[in-house]
CSV table of C-alpha atoms in Angstrom, one decimal:
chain,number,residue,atom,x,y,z
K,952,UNK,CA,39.5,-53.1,-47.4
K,953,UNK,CA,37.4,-51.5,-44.9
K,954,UNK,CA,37.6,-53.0,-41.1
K,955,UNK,CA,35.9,-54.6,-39.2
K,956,UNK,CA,34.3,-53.2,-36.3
K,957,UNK,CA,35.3,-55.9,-32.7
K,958,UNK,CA,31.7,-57.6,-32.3
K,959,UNK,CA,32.5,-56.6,-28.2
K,960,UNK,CA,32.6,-53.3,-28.9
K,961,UNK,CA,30.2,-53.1,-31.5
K,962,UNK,CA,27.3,-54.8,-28.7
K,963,UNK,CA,28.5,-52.3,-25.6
K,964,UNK,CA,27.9,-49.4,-28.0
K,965,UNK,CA,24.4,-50.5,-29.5
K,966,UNK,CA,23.4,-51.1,-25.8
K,967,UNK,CA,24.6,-47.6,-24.7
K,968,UNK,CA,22.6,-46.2,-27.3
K,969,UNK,CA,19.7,-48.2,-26.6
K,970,UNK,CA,19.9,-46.9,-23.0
K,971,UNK,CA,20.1,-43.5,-23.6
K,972,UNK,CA,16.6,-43.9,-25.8
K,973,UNK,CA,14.8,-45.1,-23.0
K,974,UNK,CA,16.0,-42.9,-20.3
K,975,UNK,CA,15.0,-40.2,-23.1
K,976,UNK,CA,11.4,-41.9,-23.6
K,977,UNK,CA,10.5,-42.2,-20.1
K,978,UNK,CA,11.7,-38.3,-19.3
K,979,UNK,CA,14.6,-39.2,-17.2
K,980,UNK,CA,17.1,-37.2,-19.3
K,981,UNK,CA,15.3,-33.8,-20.5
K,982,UNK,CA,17.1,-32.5,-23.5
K,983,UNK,CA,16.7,-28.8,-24.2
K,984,UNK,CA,13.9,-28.2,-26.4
K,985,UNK,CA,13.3,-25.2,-28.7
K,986,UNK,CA,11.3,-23.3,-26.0
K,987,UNK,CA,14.6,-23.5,-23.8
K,988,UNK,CA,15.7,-20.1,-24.9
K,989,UNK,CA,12.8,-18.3,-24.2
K,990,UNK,CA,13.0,-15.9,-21.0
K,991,UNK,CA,11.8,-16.7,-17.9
K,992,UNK,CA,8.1,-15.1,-17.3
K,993,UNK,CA,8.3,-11.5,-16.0
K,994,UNK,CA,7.7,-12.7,-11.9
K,995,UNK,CA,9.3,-16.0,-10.8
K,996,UNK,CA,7.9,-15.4,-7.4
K,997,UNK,CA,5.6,-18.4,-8.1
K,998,UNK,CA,8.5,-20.5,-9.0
K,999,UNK,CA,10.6,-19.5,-6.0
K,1000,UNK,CA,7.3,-20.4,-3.3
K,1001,UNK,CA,6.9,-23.8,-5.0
K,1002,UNK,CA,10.8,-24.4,-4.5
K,1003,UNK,CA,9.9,-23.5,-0.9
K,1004,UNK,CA,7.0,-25.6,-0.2
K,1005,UNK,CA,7.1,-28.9,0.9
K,1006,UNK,CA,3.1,-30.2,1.5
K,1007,UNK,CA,0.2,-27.2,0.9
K,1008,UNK,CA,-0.9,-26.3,4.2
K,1009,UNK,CA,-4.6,-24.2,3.6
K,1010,UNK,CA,-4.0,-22.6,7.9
K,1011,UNK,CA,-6.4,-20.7,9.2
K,1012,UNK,CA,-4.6,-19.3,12.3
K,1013,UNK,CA,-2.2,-16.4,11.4
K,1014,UNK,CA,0.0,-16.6,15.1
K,1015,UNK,CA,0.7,-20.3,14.1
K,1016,UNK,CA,2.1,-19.0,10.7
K,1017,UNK,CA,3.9,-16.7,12.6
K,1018,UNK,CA,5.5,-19.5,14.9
K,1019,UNK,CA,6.7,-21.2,11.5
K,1020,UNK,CA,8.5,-18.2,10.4
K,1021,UNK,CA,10.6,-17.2,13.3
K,1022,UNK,CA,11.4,-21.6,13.5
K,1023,UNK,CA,12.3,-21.5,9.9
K,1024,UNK,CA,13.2,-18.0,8.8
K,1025,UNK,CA,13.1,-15.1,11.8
K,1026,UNK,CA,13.8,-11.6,11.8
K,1027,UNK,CA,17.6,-11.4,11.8
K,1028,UNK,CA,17.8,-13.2,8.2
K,1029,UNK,CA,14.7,-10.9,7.1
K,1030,UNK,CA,16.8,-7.8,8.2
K,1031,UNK,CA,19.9,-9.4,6.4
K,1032,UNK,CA,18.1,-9.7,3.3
K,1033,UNK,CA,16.5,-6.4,3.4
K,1034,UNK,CA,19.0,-4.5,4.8
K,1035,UNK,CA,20.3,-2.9,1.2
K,1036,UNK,CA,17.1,-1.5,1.7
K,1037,UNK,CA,17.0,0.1,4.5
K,1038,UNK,CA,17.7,4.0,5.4
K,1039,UNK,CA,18.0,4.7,1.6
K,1040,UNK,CA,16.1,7.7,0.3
K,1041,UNK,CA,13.5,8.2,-2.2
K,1042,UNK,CA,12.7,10.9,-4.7
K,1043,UNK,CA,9.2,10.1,-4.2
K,1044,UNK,CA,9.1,11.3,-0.9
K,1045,UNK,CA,10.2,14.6,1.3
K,1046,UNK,CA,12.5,14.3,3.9
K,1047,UNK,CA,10.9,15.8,6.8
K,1048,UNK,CA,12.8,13.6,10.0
K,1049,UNK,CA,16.5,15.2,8.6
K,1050,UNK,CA,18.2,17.7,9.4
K,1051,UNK,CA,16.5,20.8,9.8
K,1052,UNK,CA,17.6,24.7,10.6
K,1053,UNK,CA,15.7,26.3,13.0
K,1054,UNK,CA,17.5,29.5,12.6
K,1055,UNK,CA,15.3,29.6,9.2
K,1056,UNK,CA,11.3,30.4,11.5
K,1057,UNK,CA,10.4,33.9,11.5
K,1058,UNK,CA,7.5,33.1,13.6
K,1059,UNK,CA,6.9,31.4,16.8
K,1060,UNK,CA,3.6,30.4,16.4
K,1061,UNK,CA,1.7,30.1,13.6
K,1062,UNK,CA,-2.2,29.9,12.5
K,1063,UNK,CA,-4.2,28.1,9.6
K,1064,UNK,CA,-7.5,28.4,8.9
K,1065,UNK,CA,-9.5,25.7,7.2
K,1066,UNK,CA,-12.1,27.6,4.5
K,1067,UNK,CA,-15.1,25.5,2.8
K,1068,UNK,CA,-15.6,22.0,2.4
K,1069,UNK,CA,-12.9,19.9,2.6
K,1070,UNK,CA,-12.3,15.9,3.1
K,1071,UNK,CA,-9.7,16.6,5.8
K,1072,UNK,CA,-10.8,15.2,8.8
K,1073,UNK,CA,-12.2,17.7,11.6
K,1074,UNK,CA,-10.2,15.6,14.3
K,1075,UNK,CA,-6.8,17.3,12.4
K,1076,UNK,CA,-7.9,20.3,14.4
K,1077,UNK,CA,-5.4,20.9,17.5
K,1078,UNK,CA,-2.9,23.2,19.0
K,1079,UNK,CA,0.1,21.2,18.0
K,1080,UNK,CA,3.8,21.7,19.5
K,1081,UNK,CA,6.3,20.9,16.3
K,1082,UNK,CA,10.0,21.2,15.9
K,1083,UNK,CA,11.6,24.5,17.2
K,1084,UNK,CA,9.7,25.5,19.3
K,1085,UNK,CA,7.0,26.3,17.2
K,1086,UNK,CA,3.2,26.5,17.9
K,1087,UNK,CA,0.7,25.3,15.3
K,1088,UNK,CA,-2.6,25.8,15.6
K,1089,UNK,CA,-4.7,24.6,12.7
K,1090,UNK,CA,-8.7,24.9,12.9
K,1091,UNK,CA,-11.9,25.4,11.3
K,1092,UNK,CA,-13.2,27.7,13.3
K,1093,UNK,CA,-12.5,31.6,12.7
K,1094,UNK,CA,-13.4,32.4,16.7
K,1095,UNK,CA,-10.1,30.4,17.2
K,1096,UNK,CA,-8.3,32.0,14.2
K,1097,UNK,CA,-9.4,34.9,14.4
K,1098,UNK,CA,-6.2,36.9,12.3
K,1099,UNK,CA,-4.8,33.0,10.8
K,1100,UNK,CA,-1.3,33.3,9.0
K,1101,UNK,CA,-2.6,30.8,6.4
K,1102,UNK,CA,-6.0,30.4,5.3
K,1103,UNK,CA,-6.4,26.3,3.6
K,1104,UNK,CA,-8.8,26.0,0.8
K,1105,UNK,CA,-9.2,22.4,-1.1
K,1106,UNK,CA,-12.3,22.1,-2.4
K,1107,UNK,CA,-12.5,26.1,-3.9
K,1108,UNK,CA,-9.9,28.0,-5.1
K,1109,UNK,CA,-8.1,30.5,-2.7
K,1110,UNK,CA,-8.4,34.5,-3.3
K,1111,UNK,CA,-6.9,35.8,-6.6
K,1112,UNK,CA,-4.6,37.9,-5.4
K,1113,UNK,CA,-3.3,38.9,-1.7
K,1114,UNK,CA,-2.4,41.9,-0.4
K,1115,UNK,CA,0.0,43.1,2.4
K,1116,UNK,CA,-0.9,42.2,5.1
K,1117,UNK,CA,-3.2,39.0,4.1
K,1118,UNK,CA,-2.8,35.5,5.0
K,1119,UNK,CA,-0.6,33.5,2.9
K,1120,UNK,CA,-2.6,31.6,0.6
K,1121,UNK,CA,-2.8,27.6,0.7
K,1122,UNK,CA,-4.4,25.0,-1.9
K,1123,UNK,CA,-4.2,21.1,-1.4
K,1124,UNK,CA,-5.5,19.0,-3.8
K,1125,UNK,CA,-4.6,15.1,-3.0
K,1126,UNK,CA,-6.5,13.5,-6.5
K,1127,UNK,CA,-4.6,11.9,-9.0
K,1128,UNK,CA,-5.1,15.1,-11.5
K,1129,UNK,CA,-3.1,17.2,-9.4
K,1130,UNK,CA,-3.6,20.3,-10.8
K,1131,UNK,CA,-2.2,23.9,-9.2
K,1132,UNK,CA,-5.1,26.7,-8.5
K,1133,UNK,CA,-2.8,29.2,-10.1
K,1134,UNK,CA,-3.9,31.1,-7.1
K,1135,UNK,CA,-2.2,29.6,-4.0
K,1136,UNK,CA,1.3,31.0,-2.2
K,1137,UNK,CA,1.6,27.2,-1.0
K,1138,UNK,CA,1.0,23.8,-2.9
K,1139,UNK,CA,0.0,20.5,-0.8
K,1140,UNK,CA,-0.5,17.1,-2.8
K,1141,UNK,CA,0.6,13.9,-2.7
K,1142,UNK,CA,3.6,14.6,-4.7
K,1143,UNK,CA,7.6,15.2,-3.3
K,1144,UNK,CA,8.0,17.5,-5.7
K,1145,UNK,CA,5.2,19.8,-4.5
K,1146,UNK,CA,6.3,22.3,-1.8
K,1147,UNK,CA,4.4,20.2,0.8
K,1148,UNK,CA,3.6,16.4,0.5
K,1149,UNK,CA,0.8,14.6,2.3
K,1150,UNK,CA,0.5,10.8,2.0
K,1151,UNK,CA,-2.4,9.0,3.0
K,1152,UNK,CA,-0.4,6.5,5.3
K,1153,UNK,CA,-1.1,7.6,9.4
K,1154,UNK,CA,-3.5,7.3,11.7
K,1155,UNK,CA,-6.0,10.1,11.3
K,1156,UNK,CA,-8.3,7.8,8.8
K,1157,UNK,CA,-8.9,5.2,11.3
K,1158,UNK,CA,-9.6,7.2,14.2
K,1159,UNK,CA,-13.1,5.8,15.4
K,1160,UNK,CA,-13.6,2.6,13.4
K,1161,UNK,CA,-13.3,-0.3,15.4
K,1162,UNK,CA,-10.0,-1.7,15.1
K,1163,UNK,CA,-10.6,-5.4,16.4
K,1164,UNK,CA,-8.5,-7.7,14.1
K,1165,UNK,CA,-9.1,-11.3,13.4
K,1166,UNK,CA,-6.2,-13.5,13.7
K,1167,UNK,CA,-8.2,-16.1,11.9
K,1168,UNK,CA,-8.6,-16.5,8.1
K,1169,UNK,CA,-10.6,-17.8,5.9
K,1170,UNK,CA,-9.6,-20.4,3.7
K,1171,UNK,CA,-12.3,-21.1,1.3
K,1172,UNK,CA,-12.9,-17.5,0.6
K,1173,UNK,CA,-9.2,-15.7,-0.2
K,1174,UNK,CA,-9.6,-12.3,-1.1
K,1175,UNK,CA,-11.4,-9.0,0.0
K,1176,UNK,CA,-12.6,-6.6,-2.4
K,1177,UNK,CA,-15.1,-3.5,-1.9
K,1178,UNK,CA,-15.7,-1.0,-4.7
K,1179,UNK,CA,-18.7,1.2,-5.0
K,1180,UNK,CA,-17.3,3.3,-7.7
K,1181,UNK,CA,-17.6,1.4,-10.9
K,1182,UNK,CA,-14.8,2.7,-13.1
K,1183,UNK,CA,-14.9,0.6,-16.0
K,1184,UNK,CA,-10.7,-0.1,-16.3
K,1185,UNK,CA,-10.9,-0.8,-12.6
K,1186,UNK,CA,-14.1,-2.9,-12.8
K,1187,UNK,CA,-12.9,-4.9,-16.2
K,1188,UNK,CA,-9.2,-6.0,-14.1
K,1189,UNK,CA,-11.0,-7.1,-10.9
K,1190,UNK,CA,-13.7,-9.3,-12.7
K,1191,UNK,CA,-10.9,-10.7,-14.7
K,1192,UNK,CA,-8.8,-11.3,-11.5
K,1193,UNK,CA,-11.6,-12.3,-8.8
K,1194,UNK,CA,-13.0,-14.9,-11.5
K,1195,UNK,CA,-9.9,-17.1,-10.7
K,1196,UNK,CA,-10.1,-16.9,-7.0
K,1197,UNK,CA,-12.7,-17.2,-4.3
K,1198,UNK,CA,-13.9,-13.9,-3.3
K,1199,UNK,CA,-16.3,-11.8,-1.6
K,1200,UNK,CA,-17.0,-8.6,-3.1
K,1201,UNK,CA,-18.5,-6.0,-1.1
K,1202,UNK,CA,-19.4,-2.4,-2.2
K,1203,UNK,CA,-21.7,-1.8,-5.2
K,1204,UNK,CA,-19.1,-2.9,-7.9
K,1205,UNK,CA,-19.4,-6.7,-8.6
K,1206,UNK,CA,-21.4,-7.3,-5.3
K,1207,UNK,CA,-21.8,-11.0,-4.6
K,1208,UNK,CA,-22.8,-11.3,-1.1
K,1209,UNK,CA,-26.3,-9.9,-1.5
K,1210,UNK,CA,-25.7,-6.5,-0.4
K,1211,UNK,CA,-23.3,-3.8,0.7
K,1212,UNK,CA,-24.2,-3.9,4.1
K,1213,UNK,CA,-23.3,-7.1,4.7
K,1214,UNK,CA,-19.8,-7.4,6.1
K,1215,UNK,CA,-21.7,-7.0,10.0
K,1216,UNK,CA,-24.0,-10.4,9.0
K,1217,UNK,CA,-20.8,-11.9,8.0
K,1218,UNK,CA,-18.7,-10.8,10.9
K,1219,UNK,CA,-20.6,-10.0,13.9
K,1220,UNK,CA,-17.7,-9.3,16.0
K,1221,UNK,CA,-17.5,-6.2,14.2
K,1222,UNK,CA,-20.2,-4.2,15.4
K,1223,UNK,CA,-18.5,-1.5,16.7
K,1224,UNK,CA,-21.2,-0.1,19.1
K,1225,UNK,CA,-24.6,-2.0,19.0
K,1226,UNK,CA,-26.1,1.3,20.2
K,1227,UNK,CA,-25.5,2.9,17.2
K,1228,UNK,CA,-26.5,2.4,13.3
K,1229,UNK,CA,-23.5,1.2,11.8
K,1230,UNK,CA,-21.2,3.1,8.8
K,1231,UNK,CA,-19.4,1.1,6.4
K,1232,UNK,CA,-16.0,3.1,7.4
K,1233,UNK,CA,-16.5,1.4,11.1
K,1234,UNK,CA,-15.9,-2.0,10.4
K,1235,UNK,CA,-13.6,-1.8,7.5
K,1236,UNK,CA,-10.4,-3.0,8.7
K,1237,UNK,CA,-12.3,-5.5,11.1
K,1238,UNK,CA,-13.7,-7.0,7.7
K,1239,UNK,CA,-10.4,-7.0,6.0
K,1240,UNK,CA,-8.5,-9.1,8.7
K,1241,UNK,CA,-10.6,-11.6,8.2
K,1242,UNK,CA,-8.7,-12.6,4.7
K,1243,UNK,CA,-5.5,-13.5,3.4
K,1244,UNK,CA,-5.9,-10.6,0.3
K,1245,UNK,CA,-7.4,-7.1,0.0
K,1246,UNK,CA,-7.4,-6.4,-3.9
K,1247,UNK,CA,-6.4,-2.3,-4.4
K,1248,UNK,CA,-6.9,-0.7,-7.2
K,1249,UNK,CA,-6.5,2.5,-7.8
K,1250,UNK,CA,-8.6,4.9,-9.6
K,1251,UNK,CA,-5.7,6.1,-11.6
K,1252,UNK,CA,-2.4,4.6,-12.1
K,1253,UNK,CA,-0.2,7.7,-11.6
K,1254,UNK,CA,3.0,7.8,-10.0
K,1255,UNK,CA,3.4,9.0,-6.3
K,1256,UNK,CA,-0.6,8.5,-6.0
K,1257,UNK,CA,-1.2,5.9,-3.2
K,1258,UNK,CA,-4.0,6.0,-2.0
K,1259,UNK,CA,-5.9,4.8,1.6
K,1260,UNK,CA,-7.0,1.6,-0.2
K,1261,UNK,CA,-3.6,0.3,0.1
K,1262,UNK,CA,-3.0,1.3,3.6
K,1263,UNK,CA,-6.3,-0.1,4.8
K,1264,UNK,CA,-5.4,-3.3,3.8
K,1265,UNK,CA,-1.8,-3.1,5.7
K,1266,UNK,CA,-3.2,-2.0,8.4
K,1267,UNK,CA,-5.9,-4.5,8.1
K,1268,UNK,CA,-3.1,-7.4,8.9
K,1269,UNK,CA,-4.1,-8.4,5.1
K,1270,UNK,CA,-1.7,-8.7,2.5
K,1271,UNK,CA,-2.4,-6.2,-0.5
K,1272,UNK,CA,-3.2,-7.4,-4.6
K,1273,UNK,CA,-2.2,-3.7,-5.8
K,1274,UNK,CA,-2.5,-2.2,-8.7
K,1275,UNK,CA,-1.8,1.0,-8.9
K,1276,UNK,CA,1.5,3.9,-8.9
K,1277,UNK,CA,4.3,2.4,-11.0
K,1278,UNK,CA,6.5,3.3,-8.0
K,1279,UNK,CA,4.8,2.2,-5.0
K,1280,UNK,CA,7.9,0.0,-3.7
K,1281,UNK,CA,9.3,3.8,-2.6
K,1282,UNK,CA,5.9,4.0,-0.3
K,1283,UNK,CA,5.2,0.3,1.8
K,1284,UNK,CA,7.4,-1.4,3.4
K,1285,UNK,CA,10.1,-4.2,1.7
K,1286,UNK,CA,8.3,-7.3,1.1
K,1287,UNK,CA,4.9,-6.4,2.4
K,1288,UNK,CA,2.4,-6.4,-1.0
K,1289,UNK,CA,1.8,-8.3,-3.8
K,1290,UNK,CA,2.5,-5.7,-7.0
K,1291,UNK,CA,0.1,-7.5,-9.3
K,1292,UNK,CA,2.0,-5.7,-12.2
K,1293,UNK,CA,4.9,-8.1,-12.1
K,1294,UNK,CA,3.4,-10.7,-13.4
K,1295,UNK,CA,3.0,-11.6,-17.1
K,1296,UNK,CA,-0.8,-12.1,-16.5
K,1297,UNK,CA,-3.7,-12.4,-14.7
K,1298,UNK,CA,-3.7,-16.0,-14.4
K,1299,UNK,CA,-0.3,-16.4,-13.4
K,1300,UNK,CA,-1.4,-14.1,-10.3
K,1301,UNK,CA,-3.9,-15.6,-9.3
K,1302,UNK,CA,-1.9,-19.0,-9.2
K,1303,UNK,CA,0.5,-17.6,-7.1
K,1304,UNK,CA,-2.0,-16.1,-4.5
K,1305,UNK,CA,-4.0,-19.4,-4.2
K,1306,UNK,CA,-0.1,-21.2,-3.7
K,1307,UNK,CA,0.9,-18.2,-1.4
K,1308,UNK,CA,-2.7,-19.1,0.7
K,1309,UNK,CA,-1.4,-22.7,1.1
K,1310,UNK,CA,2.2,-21.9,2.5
K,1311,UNK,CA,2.1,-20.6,6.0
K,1312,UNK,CA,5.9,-19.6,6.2
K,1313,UNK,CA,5.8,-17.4,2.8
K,1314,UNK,CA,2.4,-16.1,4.1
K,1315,UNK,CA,4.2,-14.8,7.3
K,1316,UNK,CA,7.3,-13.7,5.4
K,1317,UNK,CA,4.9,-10.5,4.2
K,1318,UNK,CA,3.9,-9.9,7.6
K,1319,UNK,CA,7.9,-9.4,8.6
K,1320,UNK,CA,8.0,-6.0,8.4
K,1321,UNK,CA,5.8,-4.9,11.0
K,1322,UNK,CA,7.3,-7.6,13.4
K,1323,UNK,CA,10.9,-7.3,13.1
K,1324,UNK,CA,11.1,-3.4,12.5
K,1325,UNK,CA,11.9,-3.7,8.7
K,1326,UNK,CA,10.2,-0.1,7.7
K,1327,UNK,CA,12.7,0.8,4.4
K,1328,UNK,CA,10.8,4.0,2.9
K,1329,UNK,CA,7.7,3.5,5.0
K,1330,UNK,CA,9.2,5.3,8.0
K,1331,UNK,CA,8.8,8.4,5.4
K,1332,UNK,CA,5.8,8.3,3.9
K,1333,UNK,CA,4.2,7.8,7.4
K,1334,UNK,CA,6.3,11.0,8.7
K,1335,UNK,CA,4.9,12.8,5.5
K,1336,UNK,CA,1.3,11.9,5.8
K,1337,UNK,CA,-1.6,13.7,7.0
K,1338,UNK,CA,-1.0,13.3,11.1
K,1339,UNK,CA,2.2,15.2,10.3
K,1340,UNK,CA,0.7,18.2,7.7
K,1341,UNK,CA,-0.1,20.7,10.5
K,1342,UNK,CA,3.3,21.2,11.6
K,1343,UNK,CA,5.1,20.6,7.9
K,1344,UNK,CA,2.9,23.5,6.5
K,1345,UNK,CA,3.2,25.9,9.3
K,1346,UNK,CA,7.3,25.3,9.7
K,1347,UNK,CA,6.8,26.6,6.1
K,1348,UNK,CA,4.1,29.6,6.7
K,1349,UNK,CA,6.8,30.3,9.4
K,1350,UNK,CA,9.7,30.6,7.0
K,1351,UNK,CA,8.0,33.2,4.8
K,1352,UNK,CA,7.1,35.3,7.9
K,1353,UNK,CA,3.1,34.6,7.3
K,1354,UNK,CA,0.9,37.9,7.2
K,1355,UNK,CA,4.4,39.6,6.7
K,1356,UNK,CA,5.5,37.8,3.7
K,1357,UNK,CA,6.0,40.0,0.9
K,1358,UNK,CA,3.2,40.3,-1.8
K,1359,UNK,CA,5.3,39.0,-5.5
């Protein structure tokens, strides 16, 4: 005979049960669902800002970010965090602040001499006093050089042979092909494993633009962009991108404030001399401050290519969108850009930029670097870029013993 269940009992565990339904109903209790065991999304940098955030705050004034970050973060728990980071070395770029022998120069002073066209900028040439000892002087002019150790080509390709006696022969070539004359004694590109690497971080490229910064930012447009070559991969990703956030597109490509000379209308305070007719390349970083983003692409994802559009915008006070080399972390400094390949799509970026544009303190956070000293690999690839070439490649001219170096 079966028995019977206590009525007590019976009505505690009927209202238990009840219970649990309508904590279930009304989402108090979340029970795992089929979807549970899917991995997270590629970037849960969106998930870790909205843990941060309290109430969105759309600022304006970048030095009141600031002021939040060193209250609620500072620069000793940024270095903390970072500090794995820091001093390591990268493949990606040539160590030219280590050690160095200078038991290995041949030559005391050395000369190059800049043939043809070339996009290197004419204030490169100097008399430069590098490591050693060692004179450089590097010039376009052949009344200064008049028996160089090193003649530079770029744009044409050097002598096909030498001879005893001839300058050593040099060939840069700093596009993403990257391609050897067949030709040259000495390689320069952008790449470590090239015998002499030039990075387009430094100084040289800003040299007479005006470099007034705006510590305000706009709010109701977010992001900079400026493209006036219209490469169609390049073109296709910022449309898609730039359709989900407030922009102003400058340049030819995608233009939407009525012309590419606009960015003085817009921003008066960035007329660099009133006198004079204004270049686009004077105001650029002026423009740039005055938004939270600066959208890079590059023309070609390749690695090691990193190109000025990137450092323009850090050195804009802007926070980069970059697409672009598959190992740019080994180039910029720890936490600085927004590697808009590490997210599972378009839309979740552009989420996380309008969320990052509300949140003062994680805003700041990516303007750490520069205030607390946290450099990582940066330190390198500004010591490797072009402000630093004249003395890398005549340290290296003076090694083989220039003129003198033996015809293979």
């Amino acid at each position: 005979m079966m028995q019977l269940i206590p009525i007590k009992t019976f009505a505690i565990t009927l209202m238990l049960g009840f219970t649990l339904v309508i904590l279930f109903l009304t989402d108090f209790i979340e029970f795992p669902s089929a979807n549970s065991a899917i991995s997270p999304p590629k970037n849960s940098l969106l998930t870790t800002l909205s843990s941060k955030s309290t109430a969105p705050d759309p600022f304006r004034d970048l030095f009141k970010a600031y002021r939040k970050w060193d209250s609620q973060v500072g620069c000793d728990r940024f270095r903390e965090k970072h500090k794995e980071g820091l001093g390591n070395g990268s493949m990606s770029l040539q160590d030219f602040e280590g050690e160095y022998q200078c038991s290995k120069l041949k030559m005391k002073h050395v000369s190059v001499l800049v043939k043809g066209w070339t996009w290197i900028p004419d204030n490169l040439d100097n008399l430069y006093s590098c490591r050693c000892g060692l004179s450089c002087l590097w010039t376009k002019s052949s009344v200064l050089a008049d028996k160089p150790d090193a003649l530079l080509f770029e744009t044409t390709t050097p002598p096909l042979q030498r001879s005893d006696g001839d300058p050593l022969r040099v060939y840069m070539d700093l596009e993403a092909s990257r391609k050897r004359s067949g030709c040259e004694d000495i390689f320069i590109s952008y790449h470590a494993k090239d015998d002499v690497q030039s990075t387009y971080a430094g100084a040289l490229f800003h040299n007479n633009r005006n470099y007034h910064l705006s510590y305000t930012k706009n709010n109701d447009t977010l992001v900079y962009w400026s493209s006036s070559r219209c490469l169609p991969r390049r073109n296709q990703l910022a449309k898609t991108l730039l359709k989900l956030l407030p922009r102003h597109s400058f340049g030819k490509c995608l233009n939407n404030v009525g012309g590419v000379n606009q960015a003085l209308s817009l921003y008066p305070d960035c007329v660099k001399d009133s006198n004079e007719e204004p270049k686009w390349w004077d105001h650029i970083h002026c423009a740039m401050s005055h938004y939270k983003f600066v959208l890079a692409i590059e023309n070609t994802a390749t690695e090691s290519y990193v190109t000025e559009k990137l450092f323009y915008a850090l050195d804009s006070g802007a926070v980069p969108i970059y697409f672009g080399a598959p190992n740019v972390w080994d180039f910029v400094p720890p936490h600085s850009i927004i590697d808009g390949t590490k997210f599972s799509s378009v839309k979740e970026l552009a989420s996380f930029v309008k969320a990052l544009a509300n949140d003062p303190v994680a805003y700041a956070e990516y303007h750490a670097w520069r205030r607390c000293g946290v450099l990582g690999n940066y330190g390198k690839t500004r010591a490797t870029s072009l402000d630093t070439l004249p003395c890398r490649l005549c340290e290296i001219v003076s090694r083989k013993n220039g003129r003198n170096a033996r015809v293979r």
